GROMACS .gro file of C-alpha atoms in nm:
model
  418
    1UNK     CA    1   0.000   0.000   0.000
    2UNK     CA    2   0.130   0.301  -0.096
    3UNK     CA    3   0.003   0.619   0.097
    4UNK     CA    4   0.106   0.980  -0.048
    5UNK     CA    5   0.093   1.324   0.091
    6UNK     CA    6   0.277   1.218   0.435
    7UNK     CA    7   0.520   1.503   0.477
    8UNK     CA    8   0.417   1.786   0.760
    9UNK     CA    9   0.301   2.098   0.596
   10UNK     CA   10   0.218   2.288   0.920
   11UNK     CA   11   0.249   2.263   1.303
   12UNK     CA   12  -0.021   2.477   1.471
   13UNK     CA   13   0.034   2.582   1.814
   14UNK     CA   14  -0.270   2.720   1.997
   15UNK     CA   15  -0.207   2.789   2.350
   16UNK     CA   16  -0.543   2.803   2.565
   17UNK     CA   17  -0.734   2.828   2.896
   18UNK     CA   18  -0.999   2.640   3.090
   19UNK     CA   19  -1.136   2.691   3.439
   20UNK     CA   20  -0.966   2.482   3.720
   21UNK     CA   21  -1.113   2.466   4.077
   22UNK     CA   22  -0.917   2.534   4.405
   23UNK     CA   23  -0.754   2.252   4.431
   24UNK     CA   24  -0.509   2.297   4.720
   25UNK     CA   25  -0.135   2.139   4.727
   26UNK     CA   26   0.211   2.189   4.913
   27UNK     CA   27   0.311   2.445   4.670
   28UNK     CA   28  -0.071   2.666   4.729
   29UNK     CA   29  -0.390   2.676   4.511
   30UNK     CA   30  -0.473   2.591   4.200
   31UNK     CA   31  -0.577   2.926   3.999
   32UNK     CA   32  -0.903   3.014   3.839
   33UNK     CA   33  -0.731   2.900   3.506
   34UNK     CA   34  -0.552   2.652   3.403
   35UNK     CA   35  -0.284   2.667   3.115
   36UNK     CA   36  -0.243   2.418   2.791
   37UNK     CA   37  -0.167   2.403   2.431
   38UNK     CA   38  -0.305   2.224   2.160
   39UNK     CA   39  -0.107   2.106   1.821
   40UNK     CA   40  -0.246   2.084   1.483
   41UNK     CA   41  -0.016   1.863   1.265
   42UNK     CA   42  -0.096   1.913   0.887
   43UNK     CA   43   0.036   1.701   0.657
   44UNK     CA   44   0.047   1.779   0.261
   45UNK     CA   45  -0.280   1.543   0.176
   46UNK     CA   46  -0.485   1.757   0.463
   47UNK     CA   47  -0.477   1.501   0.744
   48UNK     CA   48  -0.443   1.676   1.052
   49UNK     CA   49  -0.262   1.471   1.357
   50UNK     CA   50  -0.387   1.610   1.741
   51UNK     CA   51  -0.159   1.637   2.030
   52UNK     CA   52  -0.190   1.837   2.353
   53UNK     CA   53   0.100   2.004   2.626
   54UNK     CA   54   0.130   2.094   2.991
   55UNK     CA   55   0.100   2.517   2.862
   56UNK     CA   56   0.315   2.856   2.963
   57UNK     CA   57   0.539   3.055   2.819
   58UNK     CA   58   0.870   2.857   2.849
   59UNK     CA   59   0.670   2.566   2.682
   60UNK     CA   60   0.460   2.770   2.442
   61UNK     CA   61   0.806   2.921   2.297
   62UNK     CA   62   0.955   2.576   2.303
   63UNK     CA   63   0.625   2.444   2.048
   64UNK     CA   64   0.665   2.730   1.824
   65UNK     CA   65   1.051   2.654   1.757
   66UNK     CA   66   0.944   2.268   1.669
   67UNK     CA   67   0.694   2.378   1.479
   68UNK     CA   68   0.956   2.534   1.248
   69UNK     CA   69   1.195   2.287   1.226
   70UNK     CA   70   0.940   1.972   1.160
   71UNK     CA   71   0.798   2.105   0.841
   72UNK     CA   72   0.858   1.937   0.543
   73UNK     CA   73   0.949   1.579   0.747
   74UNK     CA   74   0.763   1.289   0.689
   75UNK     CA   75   0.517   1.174   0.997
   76UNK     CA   76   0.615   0.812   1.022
   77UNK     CA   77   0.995   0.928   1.051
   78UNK     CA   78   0.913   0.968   1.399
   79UNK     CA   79   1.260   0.909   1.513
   80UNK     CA   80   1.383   1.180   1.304
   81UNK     CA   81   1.133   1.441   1.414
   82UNK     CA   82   1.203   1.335   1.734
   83UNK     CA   83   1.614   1.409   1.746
   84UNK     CA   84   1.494   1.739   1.522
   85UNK     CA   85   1.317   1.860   1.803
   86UNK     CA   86   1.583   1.785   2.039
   87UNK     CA   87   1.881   1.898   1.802
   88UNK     CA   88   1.659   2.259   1.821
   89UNK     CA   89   1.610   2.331   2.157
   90UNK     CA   90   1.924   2.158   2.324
   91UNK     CA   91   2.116   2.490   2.323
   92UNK     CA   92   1.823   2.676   2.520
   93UNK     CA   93   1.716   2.377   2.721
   94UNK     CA   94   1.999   2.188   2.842
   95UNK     CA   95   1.718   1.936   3.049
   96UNK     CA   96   1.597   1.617   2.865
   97UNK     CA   97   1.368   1.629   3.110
   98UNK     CA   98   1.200   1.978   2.982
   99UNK     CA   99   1.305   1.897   2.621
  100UNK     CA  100   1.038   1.558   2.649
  101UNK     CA  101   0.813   1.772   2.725
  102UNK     CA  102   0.811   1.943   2.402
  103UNK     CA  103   0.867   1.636   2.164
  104UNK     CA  104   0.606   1.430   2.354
  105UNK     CA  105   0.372   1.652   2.216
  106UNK     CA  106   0.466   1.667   1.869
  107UNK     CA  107   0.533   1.268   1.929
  108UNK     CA  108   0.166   1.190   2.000
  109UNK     CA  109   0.056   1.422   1.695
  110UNK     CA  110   0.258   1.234   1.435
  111UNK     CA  111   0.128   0.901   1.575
  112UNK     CA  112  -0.246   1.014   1.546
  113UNK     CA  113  -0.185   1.132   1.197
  114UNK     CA  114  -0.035   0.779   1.122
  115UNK     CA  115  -0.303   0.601   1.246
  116UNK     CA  116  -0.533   0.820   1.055
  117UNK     CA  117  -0.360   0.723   0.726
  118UNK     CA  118  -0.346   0.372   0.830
  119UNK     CA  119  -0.733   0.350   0.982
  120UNK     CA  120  -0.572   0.184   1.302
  121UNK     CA  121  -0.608   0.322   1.671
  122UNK     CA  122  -0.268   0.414   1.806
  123UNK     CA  123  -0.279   0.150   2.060
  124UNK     CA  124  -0.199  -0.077   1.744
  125UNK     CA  125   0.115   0.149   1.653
  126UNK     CA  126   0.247   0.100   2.013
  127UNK     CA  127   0.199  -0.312   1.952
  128UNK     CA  128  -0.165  -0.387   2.009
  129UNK     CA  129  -0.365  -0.346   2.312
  130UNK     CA  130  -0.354  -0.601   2.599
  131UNK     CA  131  -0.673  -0.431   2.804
  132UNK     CA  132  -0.995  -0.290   2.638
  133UNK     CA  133  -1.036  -0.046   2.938
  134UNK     CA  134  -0.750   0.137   3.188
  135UNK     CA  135  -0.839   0.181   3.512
  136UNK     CA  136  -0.786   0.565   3.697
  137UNK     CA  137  -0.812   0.668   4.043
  138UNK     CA  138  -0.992   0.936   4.159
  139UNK     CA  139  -0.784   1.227   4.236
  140UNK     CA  140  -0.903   1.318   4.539
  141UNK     CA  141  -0.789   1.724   4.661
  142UNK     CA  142  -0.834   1.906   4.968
  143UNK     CA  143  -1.052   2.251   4.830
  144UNK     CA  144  -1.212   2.549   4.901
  145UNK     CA  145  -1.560   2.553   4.798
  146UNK     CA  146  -1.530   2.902   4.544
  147UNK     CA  147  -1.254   3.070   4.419
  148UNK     CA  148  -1.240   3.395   4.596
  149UNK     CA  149  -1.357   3.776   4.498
  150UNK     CA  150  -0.997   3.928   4.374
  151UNK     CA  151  -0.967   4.253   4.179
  152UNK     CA  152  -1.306   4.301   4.149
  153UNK     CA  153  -1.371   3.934   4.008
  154UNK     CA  154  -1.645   3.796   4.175
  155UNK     CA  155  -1.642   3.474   4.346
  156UNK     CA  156  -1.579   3.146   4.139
  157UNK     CA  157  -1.796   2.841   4.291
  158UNK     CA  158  -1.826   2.497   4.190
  159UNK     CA  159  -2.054   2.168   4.263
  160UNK     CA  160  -1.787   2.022   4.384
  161UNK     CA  161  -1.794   2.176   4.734
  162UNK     CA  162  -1.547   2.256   5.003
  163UNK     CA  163  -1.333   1.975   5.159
  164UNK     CA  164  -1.140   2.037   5.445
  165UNK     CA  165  -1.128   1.806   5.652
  166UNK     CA  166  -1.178   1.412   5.644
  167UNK     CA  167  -1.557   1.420   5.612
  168UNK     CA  168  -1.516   1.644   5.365
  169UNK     CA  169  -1.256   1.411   5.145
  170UNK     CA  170  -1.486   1.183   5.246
  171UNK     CA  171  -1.776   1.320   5.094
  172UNK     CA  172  -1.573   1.403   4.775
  173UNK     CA  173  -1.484   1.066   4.725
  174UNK     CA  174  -1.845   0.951   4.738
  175UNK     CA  175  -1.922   1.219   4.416
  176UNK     CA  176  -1.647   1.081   4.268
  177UNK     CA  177  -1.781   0.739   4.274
  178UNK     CA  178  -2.145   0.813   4.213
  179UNK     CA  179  -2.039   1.013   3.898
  180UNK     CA  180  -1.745   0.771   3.745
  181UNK     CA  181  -1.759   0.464   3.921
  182UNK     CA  182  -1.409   0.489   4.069
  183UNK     CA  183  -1.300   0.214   4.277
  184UNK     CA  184  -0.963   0.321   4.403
  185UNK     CA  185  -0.879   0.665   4.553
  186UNK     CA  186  -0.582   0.903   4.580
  187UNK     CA  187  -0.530   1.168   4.785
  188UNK     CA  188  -0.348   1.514   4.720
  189UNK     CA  189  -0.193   1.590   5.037
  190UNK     CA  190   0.070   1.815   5.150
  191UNK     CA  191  -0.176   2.056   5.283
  192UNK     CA  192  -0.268   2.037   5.646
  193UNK     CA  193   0.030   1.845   5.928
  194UNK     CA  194   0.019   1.476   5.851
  195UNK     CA  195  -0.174   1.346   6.150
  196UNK     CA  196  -0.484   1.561   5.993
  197UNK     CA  197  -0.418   1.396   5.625
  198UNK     CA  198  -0.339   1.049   5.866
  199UNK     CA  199  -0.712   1.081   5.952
  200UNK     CA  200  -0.842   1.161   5.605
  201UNK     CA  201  -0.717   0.840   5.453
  202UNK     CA  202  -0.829   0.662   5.763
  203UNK     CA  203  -1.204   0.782   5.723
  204UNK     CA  204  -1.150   0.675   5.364
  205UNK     CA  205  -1.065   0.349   5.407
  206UNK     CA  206  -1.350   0.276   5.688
  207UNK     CA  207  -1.610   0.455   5.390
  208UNK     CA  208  -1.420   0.219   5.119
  209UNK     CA  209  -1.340  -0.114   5.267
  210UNK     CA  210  -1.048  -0.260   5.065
  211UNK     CA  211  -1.056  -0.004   4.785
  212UNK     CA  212  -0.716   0.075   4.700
  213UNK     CA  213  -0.566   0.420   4.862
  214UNK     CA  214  -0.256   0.624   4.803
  215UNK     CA  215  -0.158   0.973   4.955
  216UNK     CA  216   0.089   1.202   4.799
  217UNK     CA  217   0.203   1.526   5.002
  218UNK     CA  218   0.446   1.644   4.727
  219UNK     CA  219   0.773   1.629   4.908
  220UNK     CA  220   0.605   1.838   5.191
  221UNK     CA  221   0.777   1.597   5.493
  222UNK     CA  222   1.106   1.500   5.610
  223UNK     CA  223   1.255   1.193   5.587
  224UNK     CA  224   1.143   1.120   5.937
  225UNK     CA  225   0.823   1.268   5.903
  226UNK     CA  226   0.756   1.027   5.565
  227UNK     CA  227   0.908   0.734   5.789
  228UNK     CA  228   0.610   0.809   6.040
  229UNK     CA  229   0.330   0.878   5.843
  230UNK     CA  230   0.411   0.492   5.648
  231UNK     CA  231   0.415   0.334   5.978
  232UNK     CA  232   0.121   0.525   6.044
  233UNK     CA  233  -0.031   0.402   5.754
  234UNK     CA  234   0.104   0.057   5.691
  235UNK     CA  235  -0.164  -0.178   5.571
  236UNK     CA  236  -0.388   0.103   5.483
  237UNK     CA  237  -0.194   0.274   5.170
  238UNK     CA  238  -0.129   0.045   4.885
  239UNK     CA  239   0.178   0.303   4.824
  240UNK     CA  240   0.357   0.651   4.940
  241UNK     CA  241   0.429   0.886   4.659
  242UNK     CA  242   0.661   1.168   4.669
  243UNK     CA  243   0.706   1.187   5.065
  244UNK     CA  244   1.041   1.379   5.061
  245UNK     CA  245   1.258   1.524   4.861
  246UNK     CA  246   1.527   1.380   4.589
  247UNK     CA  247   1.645   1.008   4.513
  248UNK     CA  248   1.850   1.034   4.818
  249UNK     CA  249   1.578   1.127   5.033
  250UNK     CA  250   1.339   0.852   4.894
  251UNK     CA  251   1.633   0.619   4.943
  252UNK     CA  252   1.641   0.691   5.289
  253UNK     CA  253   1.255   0.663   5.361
  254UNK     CA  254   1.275   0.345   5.148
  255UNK     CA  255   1.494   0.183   5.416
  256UNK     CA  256   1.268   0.173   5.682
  257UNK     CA  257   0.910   0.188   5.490
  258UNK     CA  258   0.693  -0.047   5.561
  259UNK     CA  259   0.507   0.097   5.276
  260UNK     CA  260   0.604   0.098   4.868
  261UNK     CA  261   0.725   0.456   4.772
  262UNK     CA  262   0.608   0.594   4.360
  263UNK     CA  263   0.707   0.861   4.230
  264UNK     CA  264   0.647   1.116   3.984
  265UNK     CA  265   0.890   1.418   4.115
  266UNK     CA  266   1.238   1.255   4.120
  267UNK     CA  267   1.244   0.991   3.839
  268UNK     CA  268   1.161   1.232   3.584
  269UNK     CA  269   1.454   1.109   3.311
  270UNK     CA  270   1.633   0.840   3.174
  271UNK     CA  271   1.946   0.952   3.355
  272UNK     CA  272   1.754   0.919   3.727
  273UNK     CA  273   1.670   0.572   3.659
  274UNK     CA  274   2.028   0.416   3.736
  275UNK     CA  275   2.035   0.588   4.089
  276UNK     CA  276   1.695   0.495   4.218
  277UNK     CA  277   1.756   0.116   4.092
  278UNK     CA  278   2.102   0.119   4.313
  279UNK     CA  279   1.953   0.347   4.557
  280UNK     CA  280   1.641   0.098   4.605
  281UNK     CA  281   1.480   0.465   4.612
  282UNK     CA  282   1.091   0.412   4.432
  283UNK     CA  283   0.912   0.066   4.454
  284UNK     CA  284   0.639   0.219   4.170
  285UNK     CA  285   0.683   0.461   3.880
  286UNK     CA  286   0.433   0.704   3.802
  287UNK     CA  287   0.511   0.685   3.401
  288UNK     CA  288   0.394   1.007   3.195
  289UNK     CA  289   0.460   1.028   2.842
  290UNK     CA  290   0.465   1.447   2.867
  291UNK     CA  291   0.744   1.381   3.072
  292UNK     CA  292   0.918   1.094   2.926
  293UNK     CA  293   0.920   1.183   2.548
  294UNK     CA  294   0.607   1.039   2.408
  295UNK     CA  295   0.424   0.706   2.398
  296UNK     CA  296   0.658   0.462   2.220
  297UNK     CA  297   0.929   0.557   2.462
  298UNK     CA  298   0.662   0.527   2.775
  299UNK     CA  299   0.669   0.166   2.676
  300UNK     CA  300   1.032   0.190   2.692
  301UNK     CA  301   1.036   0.268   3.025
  302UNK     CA  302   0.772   0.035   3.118
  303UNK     CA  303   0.976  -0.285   2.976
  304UNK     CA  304   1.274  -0.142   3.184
  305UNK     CA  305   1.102  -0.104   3.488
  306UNK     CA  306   0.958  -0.478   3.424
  307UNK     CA  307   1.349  -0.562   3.438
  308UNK     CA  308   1.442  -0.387   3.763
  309UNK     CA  309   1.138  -0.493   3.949
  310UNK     CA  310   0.949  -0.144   3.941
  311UNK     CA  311   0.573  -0.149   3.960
  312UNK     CA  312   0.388   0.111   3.719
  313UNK     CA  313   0.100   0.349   3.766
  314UNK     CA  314   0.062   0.666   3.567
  315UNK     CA  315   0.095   1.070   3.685
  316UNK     CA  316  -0.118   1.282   3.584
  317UNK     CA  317  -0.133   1.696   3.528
  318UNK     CA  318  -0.465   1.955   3.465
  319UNK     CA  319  -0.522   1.779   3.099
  320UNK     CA  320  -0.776   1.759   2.866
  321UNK     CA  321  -0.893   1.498   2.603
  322UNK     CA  322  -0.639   1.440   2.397
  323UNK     CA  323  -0.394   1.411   2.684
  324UNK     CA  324  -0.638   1.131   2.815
  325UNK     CA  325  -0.709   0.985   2.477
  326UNK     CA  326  -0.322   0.947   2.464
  327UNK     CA  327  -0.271   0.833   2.859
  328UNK     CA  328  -0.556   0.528   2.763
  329UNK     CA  329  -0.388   0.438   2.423
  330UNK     CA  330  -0.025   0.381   2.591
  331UNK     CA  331  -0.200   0.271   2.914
  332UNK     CA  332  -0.351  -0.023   2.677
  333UNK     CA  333  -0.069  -0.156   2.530
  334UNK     CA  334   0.141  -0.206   2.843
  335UNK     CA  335   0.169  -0.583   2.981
  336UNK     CA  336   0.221  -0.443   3.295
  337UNK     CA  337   0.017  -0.220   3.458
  338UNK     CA  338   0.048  -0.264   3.868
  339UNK     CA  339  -0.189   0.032   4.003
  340UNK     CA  340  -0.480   0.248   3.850
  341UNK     CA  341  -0.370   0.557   3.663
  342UNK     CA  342  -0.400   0.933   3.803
  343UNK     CA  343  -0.626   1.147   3.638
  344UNK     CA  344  -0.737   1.502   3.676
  345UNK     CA  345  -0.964   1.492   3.399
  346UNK     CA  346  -1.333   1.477   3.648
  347UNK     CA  347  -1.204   1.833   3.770
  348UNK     CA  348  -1.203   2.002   3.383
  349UNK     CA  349  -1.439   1.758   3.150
  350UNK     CA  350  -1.654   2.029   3.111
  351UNK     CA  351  -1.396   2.262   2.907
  352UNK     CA  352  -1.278   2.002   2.682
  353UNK     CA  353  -1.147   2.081   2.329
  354UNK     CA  354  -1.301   1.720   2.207
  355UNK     CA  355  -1.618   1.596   2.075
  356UNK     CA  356  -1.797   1.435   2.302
  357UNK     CA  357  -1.893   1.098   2.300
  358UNK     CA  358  -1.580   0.875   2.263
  359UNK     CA  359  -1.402   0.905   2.609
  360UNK     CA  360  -1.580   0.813   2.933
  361UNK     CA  361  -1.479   0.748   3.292
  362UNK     CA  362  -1.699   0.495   3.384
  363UNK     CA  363  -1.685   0.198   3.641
  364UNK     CA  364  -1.355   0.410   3.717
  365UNK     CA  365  -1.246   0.302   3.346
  366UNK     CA  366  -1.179   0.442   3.003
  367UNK     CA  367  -1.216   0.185   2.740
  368UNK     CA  368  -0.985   0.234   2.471
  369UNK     CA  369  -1.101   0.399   2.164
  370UNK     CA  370  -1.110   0.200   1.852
  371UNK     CA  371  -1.142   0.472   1.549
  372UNK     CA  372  -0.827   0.579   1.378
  373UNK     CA  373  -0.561   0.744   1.554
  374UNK     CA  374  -0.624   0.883   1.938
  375UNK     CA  375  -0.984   0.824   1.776
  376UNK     CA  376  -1.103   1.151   1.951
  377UNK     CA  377  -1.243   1.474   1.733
  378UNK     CA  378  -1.140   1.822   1.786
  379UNK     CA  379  -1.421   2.071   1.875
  380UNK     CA  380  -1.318   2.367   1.699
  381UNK     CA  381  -1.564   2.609   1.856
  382UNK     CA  382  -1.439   2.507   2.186
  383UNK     CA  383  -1.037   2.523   2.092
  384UNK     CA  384  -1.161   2.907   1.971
  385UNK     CA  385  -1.321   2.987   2.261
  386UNK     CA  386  -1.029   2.851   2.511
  387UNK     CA  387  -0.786   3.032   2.324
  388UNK     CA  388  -0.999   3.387   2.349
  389UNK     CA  389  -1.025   3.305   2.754
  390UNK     CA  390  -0.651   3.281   2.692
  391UNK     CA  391  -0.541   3.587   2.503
  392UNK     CA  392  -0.858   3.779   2.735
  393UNK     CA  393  -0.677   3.676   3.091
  394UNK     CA  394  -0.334   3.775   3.052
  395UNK     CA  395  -0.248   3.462   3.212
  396UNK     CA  396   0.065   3.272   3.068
  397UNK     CA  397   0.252   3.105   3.345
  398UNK     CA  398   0.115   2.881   3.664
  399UNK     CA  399   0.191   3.034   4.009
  400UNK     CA  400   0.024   2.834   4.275
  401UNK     CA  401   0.244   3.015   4.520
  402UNK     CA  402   0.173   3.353   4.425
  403UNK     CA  403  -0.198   3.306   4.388
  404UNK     CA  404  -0.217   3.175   4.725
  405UNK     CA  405  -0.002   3.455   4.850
  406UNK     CA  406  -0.278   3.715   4.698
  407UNK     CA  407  -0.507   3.533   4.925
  408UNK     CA  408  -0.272   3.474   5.223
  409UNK     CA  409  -0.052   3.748   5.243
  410UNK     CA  410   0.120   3.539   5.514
  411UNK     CA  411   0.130   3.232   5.313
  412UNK     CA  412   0.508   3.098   5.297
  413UNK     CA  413   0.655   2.829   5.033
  414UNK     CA  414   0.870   2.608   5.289
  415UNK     CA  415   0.986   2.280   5.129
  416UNK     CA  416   0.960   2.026   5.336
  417UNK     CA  417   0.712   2.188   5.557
  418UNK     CA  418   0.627   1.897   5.867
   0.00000   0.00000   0.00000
């Protein structure tokens, strides 16, 4: 079969903005907005690829200079458009890590265009699904119930409600379940001193006998505080994430936890995965293909976890559609897949840039869509509309910190804080 018209013609960047609740974390609040950016790959016979990125400025910038240098490439050279990418950026972004970012992106675009032109889901470009539906958690955050009144913005509300305090997680988690059918629950901690997010997870696991549990402060403890607060919680947390600080801090919890430790904060690269193997640091890795440099090299990672012994999950950021479209493609086509991926997608469904009708969280699953490519359908209107709310806020960069500062003038970033 030969198929024509396969070069890129045009990468289009279009950086937007959705409304995100109050979600509260170790580093402050979650703003009124949240920030992303959504690629258009065109290739000469009109097919147009879909990928979407973690937004801001840095990032935004970073888009716009691949978008230059992949025109004219042909989509299924994916490993060339991949070391293009790199080749462009590496003298203004000396991480891999933040380079991944960027080429994940453009990654996942090419591989929905391909699977366009070859009328084959992208699960069947990564090697053929081994699950028709991935299993999430639901993301579970500690929240005000409104965003407040600030420079003469009035206040910002949701149906979500405040939760504050364990009958308040508790009564989150319950909405969760009623609307999605989630049947394993995580935690966003980090917030309040661990003996008050010790009780949370306690009330949730007497409201949810034997559903699965995790907490993740975000590196808000000590290394002695993290030792506690697994003792604490031994038998009650099927894992720790991101206690403390650093592979060497992990390492150090790790000795004496009676408790698996995941990740998503300090295995971030290819080059941290040889110190937290000999380190013993993370028992679970909390895969992301934003992070890792798209989906065929998430299943890299995967088979070298399987290797060293590493159980997967998945991380999750504020995404929309295609982000999940691609999370449940590469999700599918993993042999291994220990724990229920994180997803934020409940909190900001109802902004979506994607047709509805093809991805739904229900019984706390996705199933895996079947039409060609990511098999999901940009909604133009929508993409327009996000982009306005963009270009009307002014907003281009996340600043948890400084938001909650406006709030709390008092408010102080202190890493680890108990």
């Amino acid at each position: 079969m030969s198929i024509t018209g396969t070069k890129i013609r045009e990468l289009i960047v279009t950086p937007i903005a959705f409304r995100d609740p109050p979600l509260l974390n170790s580093n402050g609040v979650h703003e009124p907005l949240a920030l992303r950016c959504v690629l258009q790959l065109v290739l000469d016979n009109g097919t147009v690829g879909l990928g979407e990125s973690p937004g801001g400025s840095a990032r935004l910038d970073r888009l716009e200079a691949a978008a230059e240098v992949v025109v004219g490439m042909d989509v299924f050279d994916t490993t060339a458009v991949m070391a293009a990418i790199d080749a462009a950026l590496l003298a203004t972004v000396p991480s891999s890590h933040e380079r991944g970012w960027t080429s994940s992106a453009v990654e996942v675009a090419c591989l929905d265009a391909q699977g366009k032109l070859l009328d084959r889901p992208v699960s069947d470009l990564l090697g053929g699904r081994v699950r028709d539906a991935v299993p999430f958690a639901a993301y579970l955050f500690y929240k005000w119930a409104e965003h407040p009144a600030l420079d003469g913005r009035a206040a910002v509300g949701d149906d979500w409600g405040a939760a504050l305090d364990p009958a308040g997680i508790v009564e989150q988690a319950r909405l969760m379940q009623e609307r999605y059918g989630f049947r394993s629950f995580k935690l966003k901690g980090g917030v309040f001193p661990p003996d008050e997010e010790i009780a949370a997870i306690r009330a949730l696991a007497e409201a949810f006998p034997g559903e699965p549990l995790r907490l993740d402060p975000n590196t808000a403890w000590t290394v002695e505080t993290s030792r506690y607060v697994a003792r604490e919680l031994d038998s009650v947390l099927e894992y720790l994430e991101d206690p403390t600080r650093s592979i060497a801090g992990m390492a150090e919890v790790a000795k004496e936890s009676p408790l698996p430790l995941a990740t998503n904060m300090c295995v971030i690269a290819w080059e941290h995965l040889r110190p937290a193997v000999e380190q013993d640091a993370v028992q679970v890795l909390l895969t992301d293909h934003h992070y890792w440099g798209g989906l065929r090299r998430t299943r890299e990672l995967a088979a070298v976890c399987e290797a060293f012994g590493i159980a997967l999950s998945m991380h999750s950021n504020s995404h929309l559609g295609i982000s999940l479209a691609a999370m449940t493609h590469v999700a599918s086509a993993l042999p291994r897949l220990d724990h229920s991926c994180d997803t934020h997608y409940p909190w900001n469904v109802a902004d979506d840039v994607i047709r509805p009708g093809v991805l739904e969280l229900r019984d706390g699953e996705v199933k895996v869509p079947t039409g060609p490519g990511l098999g999901v359908e940009l909604d133009h209107e929508a993409l327009a509309r996000l982009h306005q709310l963009y270009l009307e806020s002014g907003m281009r960069d996340r600043d948890d910190t400084g938001y909650m500062r406006r709030i709390d003038p008092e408010y102080e970033l202190r890493l680890p804080r108990w």
